[in-house]
GROMACS .gro file of C-alpha atoms in nm:
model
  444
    1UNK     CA    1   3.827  -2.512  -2.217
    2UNK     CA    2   3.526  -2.479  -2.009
    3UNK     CA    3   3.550  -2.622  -1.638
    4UNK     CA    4   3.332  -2.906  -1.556
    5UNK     CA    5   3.307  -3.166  -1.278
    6UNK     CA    6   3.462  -3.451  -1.532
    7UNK     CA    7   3.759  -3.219  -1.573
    8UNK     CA    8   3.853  -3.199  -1.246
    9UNK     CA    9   3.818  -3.596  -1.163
   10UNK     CA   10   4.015  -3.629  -1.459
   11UNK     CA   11   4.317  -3.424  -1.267
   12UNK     CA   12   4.264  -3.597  -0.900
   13UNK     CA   13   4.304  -3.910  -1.118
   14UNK     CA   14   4.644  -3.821  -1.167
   15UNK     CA   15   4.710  -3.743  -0.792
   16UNK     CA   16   4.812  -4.006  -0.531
   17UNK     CA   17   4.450  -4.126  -0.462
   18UNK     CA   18   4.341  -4.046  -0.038
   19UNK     CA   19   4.181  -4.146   0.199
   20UNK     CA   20   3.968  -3.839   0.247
   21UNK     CA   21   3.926  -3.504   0.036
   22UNK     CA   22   3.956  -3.191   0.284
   23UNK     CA   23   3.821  -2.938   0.076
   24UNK     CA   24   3.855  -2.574   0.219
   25UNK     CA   25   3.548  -2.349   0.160
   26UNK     CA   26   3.591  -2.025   0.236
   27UNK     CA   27   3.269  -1.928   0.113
   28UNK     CA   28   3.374  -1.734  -0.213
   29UNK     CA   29   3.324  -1.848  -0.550
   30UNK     CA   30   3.598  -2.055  -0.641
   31UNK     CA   31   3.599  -2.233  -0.315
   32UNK     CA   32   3.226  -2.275  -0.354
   33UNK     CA   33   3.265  -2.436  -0.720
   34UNK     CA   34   3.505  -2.644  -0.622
   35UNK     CA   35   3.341  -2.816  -0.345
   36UNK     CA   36   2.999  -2.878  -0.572
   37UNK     CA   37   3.240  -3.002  -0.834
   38UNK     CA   38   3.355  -3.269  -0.595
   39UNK     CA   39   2.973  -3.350  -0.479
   40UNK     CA   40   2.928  -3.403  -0.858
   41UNK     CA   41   3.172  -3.674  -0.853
   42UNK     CA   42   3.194  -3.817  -0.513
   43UNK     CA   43   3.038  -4.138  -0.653
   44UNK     CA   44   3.386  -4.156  -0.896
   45UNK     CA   45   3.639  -4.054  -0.585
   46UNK     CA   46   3.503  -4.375  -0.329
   47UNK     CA   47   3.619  -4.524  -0.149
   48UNK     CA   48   3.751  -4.176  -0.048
   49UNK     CA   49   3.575  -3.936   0.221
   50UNK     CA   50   3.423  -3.586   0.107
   51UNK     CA   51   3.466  -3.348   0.439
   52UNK     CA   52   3.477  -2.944   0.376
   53UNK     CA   53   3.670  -2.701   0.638
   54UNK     CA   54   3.553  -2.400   0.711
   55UNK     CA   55   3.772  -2.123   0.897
   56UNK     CA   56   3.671  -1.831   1.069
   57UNK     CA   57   3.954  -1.638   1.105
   58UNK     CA   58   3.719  -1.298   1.302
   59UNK     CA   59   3.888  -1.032   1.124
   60UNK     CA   60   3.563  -0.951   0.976
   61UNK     CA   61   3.220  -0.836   1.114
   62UNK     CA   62   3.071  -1.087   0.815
   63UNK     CA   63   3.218  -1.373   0.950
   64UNK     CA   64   2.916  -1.516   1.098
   65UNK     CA   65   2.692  -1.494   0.807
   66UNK     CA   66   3.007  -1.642   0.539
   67UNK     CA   67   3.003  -1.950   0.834
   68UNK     CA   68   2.669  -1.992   0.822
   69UNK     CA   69   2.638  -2.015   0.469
   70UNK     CA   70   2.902  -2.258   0.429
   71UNK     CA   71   2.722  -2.441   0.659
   72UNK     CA   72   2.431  -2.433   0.466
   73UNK     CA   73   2.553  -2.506   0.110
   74UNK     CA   74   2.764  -2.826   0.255
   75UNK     CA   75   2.476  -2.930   0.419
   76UNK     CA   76   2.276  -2.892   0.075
   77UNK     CA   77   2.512  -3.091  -0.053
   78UNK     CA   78   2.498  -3.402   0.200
   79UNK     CA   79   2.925  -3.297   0.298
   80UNK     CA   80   3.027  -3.279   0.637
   81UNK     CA   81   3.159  -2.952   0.751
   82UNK     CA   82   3.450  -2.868   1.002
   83UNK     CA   83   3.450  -2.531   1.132
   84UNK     CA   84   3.766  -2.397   1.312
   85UNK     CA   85   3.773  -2.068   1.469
   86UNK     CA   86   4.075  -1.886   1.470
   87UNK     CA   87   4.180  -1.643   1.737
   88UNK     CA   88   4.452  -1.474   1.505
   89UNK     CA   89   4.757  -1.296   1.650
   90UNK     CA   90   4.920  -1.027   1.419
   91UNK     CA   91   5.367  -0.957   1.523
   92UNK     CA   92   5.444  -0.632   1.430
   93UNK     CA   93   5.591  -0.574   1.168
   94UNK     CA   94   5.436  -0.898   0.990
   95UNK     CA   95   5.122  -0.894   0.724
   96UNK     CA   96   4.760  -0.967   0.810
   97UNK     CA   97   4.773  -1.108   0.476
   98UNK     CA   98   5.016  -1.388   0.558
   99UNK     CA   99   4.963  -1.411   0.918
  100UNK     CA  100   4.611  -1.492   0.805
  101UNK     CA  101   4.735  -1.752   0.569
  102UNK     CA  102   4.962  -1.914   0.809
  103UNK     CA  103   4.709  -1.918   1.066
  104UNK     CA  104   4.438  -2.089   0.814
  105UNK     CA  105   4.702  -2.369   0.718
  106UNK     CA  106   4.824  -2.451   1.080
  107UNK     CA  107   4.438  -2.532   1.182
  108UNK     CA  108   4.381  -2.736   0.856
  109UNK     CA  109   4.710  -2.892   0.895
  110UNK     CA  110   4.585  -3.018   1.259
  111UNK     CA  111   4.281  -3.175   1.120
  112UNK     CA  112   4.488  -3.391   0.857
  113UNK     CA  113   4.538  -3.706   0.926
  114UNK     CA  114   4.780  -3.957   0.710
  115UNK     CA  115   4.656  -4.028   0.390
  116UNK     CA  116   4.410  -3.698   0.375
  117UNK     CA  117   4.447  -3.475   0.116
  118UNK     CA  118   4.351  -3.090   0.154
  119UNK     CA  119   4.206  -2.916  -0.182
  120UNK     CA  120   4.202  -2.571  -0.218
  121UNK     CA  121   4.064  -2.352  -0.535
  122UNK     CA  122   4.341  -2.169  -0.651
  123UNK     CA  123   4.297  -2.120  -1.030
  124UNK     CA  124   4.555  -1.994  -1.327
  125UNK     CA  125   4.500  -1.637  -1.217
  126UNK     CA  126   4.584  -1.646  -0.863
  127UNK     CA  127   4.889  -1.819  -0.978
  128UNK     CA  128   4.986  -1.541  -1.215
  129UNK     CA  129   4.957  -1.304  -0.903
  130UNK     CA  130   5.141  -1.491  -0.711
  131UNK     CA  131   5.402  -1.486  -0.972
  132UNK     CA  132   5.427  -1.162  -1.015
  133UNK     CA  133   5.410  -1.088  -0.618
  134UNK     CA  134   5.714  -1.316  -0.570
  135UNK     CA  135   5.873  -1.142  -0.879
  136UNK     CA  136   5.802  -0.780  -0.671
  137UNK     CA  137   5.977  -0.957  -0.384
  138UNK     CA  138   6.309  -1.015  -0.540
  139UNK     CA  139   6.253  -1.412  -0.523
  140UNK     CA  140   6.402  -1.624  -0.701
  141UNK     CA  141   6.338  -1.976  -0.869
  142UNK     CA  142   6.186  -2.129  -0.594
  143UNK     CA  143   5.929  -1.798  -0.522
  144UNK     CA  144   5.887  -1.771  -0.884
  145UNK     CA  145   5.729  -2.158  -0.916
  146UNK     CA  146   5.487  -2.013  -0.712
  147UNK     CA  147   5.224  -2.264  -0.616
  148UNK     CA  148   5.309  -2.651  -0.680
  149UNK     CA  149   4.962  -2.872  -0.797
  150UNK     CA  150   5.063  -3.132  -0.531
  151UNK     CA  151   5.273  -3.113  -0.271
  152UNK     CA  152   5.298  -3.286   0.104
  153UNK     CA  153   5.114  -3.113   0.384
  154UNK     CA  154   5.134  -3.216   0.777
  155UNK     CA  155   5.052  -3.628   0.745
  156UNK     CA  156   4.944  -3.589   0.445
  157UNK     CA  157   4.912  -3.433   0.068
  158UNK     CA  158   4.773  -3.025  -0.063
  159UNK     CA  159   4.655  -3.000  -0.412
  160UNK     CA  160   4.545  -2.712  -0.611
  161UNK     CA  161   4.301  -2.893  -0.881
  162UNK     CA  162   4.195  -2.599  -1.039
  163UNK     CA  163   4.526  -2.396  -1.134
  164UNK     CA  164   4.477  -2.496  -1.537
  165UNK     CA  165   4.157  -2.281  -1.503
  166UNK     CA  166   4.064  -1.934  -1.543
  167UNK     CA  167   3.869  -1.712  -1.247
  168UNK     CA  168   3.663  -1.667  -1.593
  169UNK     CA  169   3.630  -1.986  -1.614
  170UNK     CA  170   3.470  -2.078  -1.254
  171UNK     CA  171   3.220  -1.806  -1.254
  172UNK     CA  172   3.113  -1.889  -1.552
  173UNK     CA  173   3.055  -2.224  -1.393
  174UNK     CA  174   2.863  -2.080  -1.085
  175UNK     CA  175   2.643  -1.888  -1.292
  176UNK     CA  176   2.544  -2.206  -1.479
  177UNK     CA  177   2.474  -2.398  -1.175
  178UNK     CA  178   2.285  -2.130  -1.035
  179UNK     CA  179   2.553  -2.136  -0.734
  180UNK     CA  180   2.553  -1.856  -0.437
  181UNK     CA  181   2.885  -1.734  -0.288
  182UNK     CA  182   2.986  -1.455  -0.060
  183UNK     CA  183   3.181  -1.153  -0.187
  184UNK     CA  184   3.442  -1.055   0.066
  185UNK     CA  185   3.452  -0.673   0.042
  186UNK     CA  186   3.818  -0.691   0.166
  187UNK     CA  187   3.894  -0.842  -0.183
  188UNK     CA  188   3.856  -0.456  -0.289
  189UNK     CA  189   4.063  -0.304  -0.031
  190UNK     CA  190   4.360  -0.168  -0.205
  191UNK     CA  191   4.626  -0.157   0.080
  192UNK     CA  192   4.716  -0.519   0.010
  193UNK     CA  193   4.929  -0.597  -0.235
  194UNK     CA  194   4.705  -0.869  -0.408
  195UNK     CA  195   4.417  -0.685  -0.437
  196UNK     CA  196   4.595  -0.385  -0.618
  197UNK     CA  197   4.749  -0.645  -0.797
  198UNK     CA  198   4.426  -0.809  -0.912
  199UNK     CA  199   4.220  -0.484  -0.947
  200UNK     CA  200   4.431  -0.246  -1.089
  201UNK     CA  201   4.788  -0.390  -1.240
  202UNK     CA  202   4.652  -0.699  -1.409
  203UNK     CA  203   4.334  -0.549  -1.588
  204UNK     CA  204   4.635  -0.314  -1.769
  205UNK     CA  205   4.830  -0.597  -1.859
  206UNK     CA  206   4.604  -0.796  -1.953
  207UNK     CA  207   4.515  -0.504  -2.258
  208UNK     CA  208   4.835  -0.572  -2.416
  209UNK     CA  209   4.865  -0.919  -2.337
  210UNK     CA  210   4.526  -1.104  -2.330
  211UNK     CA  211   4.679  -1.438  -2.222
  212UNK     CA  212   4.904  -1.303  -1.956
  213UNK     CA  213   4.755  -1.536  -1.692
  214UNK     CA  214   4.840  -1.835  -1.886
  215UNK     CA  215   5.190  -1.725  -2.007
  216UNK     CA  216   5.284  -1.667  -1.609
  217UNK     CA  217   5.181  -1.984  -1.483
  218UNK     CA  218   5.375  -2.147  -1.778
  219UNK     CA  219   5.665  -1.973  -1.623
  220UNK     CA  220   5.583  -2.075  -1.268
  221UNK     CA  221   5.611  -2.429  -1.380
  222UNK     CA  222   5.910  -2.379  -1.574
  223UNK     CA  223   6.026  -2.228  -1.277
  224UNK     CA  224   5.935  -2.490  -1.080
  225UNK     CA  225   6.086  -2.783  -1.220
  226UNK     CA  226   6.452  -2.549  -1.258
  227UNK     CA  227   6.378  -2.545  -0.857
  228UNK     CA  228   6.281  -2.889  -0.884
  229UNK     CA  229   6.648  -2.962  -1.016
  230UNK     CA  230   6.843  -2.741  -0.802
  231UNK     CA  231   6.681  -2.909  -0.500
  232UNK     CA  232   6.797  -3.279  -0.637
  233UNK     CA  233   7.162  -3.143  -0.628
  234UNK     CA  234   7.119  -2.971  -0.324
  235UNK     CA  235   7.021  -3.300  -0.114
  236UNK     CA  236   7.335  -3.401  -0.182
  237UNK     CA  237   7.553  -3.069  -0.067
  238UNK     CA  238   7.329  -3.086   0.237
  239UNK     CA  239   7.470  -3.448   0.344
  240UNK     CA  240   7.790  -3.301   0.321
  241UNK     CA  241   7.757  -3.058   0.607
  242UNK     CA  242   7.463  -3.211   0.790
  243UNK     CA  243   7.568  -3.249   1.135
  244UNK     CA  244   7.422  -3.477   1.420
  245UNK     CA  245   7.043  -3.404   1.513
  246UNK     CA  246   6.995  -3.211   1.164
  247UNK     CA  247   7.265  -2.940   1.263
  248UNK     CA  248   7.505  -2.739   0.957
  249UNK     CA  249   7.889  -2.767   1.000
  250UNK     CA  250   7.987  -2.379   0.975
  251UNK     CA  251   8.358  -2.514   0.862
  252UNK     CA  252   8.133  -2.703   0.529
  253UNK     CA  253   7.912  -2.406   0.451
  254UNK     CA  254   8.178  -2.164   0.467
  255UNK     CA  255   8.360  -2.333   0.237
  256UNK     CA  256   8.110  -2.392  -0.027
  257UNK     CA  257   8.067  -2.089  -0.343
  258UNK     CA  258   7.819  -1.839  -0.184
  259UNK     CA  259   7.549  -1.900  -0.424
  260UNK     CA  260   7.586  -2.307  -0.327
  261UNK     CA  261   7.577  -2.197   0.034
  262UNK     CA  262   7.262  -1.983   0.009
  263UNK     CA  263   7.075  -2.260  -0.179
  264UNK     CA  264   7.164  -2.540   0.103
  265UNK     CA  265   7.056  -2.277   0.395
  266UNK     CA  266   6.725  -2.238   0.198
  267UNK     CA  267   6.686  -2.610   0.103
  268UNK     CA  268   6.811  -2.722   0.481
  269UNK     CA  269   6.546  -2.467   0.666
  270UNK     CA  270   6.245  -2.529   0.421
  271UNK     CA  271   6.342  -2.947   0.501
  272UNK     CA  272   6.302  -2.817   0.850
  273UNK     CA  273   5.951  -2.720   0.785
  274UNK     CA  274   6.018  -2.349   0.869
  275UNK     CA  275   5.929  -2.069   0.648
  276UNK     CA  276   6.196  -1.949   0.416
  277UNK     CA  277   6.401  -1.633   0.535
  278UNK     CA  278   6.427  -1.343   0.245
  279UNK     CA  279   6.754  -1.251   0.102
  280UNK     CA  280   6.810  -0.958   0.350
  281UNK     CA  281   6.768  -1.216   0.650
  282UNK     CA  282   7.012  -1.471   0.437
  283UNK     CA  283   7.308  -1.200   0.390
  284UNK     CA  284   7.279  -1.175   0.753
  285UNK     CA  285   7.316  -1.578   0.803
  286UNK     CA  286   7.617  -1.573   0.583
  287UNK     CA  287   7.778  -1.246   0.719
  288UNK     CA  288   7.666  -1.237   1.063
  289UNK     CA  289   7.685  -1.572   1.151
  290UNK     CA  290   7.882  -1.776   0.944
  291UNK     CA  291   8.173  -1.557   0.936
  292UNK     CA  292   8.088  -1.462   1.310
  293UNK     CA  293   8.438  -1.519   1.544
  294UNK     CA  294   8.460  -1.901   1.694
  295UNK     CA  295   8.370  -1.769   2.051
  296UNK     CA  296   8.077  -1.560   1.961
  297UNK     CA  297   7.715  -1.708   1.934
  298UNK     CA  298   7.496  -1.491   1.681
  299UNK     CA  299   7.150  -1.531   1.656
  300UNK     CA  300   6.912  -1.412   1.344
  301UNK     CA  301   6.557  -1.489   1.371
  302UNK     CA  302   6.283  -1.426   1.119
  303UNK     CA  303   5.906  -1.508   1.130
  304UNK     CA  304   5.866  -1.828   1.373
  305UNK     CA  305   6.227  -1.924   1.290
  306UNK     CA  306   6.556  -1.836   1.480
  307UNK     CA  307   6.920  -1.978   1.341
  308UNK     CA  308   7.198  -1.970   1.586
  309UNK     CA  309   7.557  -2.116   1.596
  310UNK     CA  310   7.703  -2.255   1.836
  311UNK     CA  311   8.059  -2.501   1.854
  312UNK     CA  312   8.098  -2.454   1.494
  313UNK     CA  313   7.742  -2.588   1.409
  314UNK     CA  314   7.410  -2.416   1.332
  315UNK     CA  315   7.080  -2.458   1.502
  316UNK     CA  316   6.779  -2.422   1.338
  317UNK     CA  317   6.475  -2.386   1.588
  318UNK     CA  318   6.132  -2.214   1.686
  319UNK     CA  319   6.125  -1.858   1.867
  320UNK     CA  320   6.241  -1.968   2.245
  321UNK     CA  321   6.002  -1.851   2.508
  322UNK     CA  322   6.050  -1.517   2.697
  323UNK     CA  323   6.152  -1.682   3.040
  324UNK     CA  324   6.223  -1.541   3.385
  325UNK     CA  325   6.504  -1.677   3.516
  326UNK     CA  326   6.388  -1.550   3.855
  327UNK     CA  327   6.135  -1.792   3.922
  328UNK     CA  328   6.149  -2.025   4.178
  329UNK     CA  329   5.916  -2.299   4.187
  330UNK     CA  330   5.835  -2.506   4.524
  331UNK     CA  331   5.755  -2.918   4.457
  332UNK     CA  332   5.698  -3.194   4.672
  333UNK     CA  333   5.875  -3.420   4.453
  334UNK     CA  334   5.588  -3.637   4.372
  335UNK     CA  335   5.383  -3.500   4.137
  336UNK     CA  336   5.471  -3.360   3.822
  337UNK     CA  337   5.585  -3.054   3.781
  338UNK     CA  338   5.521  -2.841   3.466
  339UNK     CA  339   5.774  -2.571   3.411
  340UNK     CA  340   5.669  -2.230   3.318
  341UNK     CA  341   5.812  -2.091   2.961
  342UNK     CA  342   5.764  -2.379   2.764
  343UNK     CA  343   6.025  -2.568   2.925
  344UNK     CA  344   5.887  -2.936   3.026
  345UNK     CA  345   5.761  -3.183   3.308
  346UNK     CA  346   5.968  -3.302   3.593
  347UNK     CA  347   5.881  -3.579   3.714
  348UNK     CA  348   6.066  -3.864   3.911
  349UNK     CA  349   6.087  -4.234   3.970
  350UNK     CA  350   6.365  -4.492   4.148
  351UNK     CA  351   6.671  -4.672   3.996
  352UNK     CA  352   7.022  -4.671   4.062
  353UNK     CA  353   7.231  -4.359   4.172
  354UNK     CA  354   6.992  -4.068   4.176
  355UNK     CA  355   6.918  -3.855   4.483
  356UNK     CA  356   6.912  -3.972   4.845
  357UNK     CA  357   6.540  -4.081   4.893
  358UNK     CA  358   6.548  -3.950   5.269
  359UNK     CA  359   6.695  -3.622   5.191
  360UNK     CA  360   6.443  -3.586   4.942
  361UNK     CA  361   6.147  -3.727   5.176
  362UNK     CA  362   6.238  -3.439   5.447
  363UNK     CA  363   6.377  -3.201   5.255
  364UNK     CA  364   6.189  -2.868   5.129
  365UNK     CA  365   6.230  -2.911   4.759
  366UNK     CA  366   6.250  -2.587   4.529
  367UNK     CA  367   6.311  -2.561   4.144
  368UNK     CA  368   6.529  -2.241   4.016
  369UNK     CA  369   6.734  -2.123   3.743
  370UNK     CA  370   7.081  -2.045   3.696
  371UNK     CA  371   7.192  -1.709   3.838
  372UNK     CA  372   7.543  -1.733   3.771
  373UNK     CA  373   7.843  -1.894   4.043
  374UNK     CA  374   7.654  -2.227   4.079
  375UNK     CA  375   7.908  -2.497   4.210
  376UNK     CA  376   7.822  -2.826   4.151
  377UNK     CA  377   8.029  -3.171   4.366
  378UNK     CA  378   7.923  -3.405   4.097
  379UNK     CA  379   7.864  -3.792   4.291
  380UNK     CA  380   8.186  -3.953   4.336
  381UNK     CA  381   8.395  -3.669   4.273
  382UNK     CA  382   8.670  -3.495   4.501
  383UNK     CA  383   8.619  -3.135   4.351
  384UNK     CA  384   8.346  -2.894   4.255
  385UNK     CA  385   8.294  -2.765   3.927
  386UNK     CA  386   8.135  -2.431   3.840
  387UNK     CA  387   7.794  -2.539   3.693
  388UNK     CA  388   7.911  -2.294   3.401
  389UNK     CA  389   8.213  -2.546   3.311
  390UNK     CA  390   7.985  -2.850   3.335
  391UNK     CA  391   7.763  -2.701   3.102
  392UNK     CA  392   8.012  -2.633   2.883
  393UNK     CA  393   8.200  -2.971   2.902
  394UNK     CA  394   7.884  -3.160   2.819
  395UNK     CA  395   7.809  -2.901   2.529
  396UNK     CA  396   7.496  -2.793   2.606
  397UNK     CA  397   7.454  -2.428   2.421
  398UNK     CA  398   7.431  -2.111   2.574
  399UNK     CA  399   7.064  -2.032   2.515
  400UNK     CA  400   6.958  -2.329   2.669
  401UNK     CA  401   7.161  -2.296   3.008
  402UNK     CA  402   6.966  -2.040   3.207
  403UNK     CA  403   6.627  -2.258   3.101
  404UNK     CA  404   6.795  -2.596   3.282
  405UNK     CA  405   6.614  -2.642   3.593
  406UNK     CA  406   6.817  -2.652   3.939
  407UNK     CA  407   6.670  -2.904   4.200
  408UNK     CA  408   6.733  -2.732   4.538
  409UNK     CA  409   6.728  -2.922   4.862
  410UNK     CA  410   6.653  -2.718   5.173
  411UNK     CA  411   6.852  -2.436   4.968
  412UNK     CA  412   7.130  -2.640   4.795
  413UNK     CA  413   7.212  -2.776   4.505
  414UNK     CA  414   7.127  -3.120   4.491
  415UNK     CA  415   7.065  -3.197   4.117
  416UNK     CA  416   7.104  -3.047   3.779
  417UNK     CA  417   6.767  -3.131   3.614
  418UNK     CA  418   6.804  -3.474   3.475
  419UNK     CA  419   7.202  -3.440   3.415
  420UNK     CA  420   7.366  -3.473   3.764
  421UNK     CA  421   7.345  -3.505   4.100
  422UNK     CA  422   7.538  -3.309   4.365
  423UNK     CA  423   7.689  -3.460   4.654
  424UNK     CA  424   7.623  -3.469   4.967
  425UNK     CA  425   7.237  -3.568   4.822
  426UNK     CA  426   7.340  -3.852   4.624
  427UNK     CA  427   7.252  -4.207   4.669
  428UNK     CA  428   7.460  -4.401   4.835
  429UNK     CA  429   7.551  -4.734   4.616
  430UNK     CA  430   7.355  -4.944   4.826
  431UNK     CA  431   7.076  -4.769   4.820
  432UNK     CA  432   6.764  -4.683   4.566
  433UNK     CA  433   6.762  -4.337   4.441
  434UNK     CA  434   6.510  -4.067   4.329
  435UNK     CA  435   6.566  -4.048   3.953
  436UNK     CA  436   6.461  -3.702   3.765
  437UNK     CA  437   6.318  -3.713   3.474
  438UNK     CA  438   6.233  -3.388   3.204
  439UNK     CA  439   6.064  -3.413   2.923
  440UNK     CA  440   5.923  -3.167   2.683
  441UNK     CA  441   5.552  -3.139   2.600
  442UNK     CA  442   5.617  -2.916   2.345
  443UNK     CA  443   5.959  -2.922   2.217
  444UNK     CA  444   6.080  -2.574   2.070
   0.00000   0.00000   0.00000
């Protein structure tokens, strides 16, 4: 089957119709025939909006010219083009590979708005590789489907129109249209595992076999819809151990068949919208963690993810931010104060209870963190409390303590962040106190 513009309407047709088509043109061929595909049929997709993205993710010297001819070809072809350059960040330890990928779909998934729909080219061979690659990798069913046709992206949907079509296929197109594309050279560079893949493992293969490419994607989707199944089950095993605020009971995991258990981790963290550990990083969840002594609070972290336990629950979260505990911060306790690390705004107003409003009028106001032996005479009370039992008692886990600001008042404690207030600063009850307030601006 040759690939034509009526062939691809004919597969959006079956996809939840958008508002707008983000279609992302890297500048190579596929990307290239897809987007003059979709100019061929724009008329057929209205009421929905044509808009191609463009990323530049600087890795290489080219990158100017491959932007400027994307912005030439959508501009021959009357599509507006958003361009979105990335200043890409590489961990150690992690691929370029998939830090680049990551990167590109966190800046496309910014630009989607509900009811947008992001196209990209993948075809039938890519999805082979991608097979095989997750095959390489030890995955199973849910690596092996490889790359869904449709699946829900940021506020709205990603497709992959062209996955029933051959690389073959689409040049063969380009060449008929008279199209012009860019050939990244890095597509030859043999260090990554795709491009050996593609230039060296497949060509053999494909000797023996000749329709490899199409028997591997039929195995991704069979693959897929086994995954599709096990997920259906495992919604339900999730509800049994789902905790408040989306947290795991360790007692219900631990008492589910380890193969269940490792399929409700992966279903509960990918739900999460964090990228799924490998098996090495799961053994650790299940031995280092789950079976981890009641007073201890283990911690195993993976790209942008870290799981912890704490109270006989597990937290699923992003990377926390390196913070000194050190710092103190000086405030005049009127405007608002943004906390280093990642940590919030303080800001205040005036209600009931809260801090003595002349206290905090002439006092010199200062924001720290704990240091360990804080003592804390909560309003009302006879006693203090060590700040480390209060924490405690209102279950607040140990990561977080040390990143709780501590309101000091002409150097005492006069208020735990937006939890208590020490005496002697508190309000009296006839009086109108300075309420605290933190909120997070960017919540980890």
């Amino acid at each position: 089957m040759a690939f034509t513009p009526a062939h691809l309407l004919q597969i959006l047709n079956e996809l939840p119709p958008p508002r707008r088509y983000l279609i992302a043109l890297s500048g190579g061929c596929d990307s290239i025939v897809l987007l003059h595909a979709m100019a061929a049929i724009r008329d057929e997709l209205l009421p929905a909006e044509l808009v191609a993205v463009h990323i530049n993710h600087g890795l290489q010297p080219d990158a100017p010219a491959w932007a400027a001819h994307c912005a030439q070809v959508s501009r021959q072809l009357g599509i507006e083009l958003i361009q979105i350059a990335l200043d890409l960040q590489v961990a150690k330890g992690e691929s370029l590979e998939a830090a680049a990928r990551d990167a590109r779909y966190r800046a496309i998934k910014a630009e989607t708005a509900v009811g947008d729909m992001l196209l990209t080219a993948q075809h039938q061979d890519d999805q082979a590789e991608t097979l095989l690659l997750q095959l390489l990798r030890g995955s199973g069913p849910g690596g092996l489907a490889s790359m869904p046709q449709c699946t829900a992206f940021g506020a709205g949907f990603h497709a992959r129109p062209l996955l029933v079509f051959t690389r073959k296929q689409l040049h063969q197109y380009a060449v008929g249209q008279g199209l012009l594309w860019i050939e990244d050279r890095s597509n030859q560079d043999l260090r990554f595992d795709r491009n050996f893949l593609r230039q060296e493992i497949m060509p053999l293969l494909a000797q023996r076999w000749p329709a490899i490419s199409q028997t591997l994607a039929r195995s991704a989707r069979h693959c897929a819809e086994a995954q599709q199944l096990i997920d259906n089950l495992i919604i339900d095993e999730i509800k049994k151990v789902e905790q408040p605020e989306g947290r795991l009971s360790v007692q219900g995991l631990t008492a589910l068949p380890a193969p269940q258990c490792r399929a409700v981790l992966r279903a509960w963290i990918q739900r999460e919208g964090f990228q799924l550990p490998d098996t090495r990083h799961l053994d650790r969840i299940q031995k280092e963690v789950l079976q981890a002594a009641h007073d201890r609070n283990p911690l195993v972290g993976w790209a942008g993810c870290e799981l912890r336990r704490y109270r006989e629950q597990l937290f699923l979260m992003s990377p926390l931010t390196p913070h000194d505990h050190d710092t103190v911060l000086s405030w005049d306790g009127e405007t608002p104060l943004q906390l280093p690390a990642n940590l919030g705004l303080l800001t205040t107003g005036r209600g009931d209870h809260g801090v003595d409003p002349a206290k905090w009028q002439n006092g010199n106001i200062e924001i720290r963190f704990r240091q360990g032996g804080e003592r804390c005479q909560l309003a009302g009370r006879n006693h203090t409390h060590s700040l480390k039992k209060l924490l405690q008692g209102r279950g607040v886990p140990p990561w977080e303590r040390s990143r709780i600001p501590l309101v000091f008042i002409d150097n005492q404690l006069a208020a735990v962040a937006d939890l208590w207030v020490c005496e002697p600063f508190a309000a009296q009850n006839n009086q109108t106190g300075i309420i605290i307030f933190k909120t997070l601006n960017n919540p980890q």
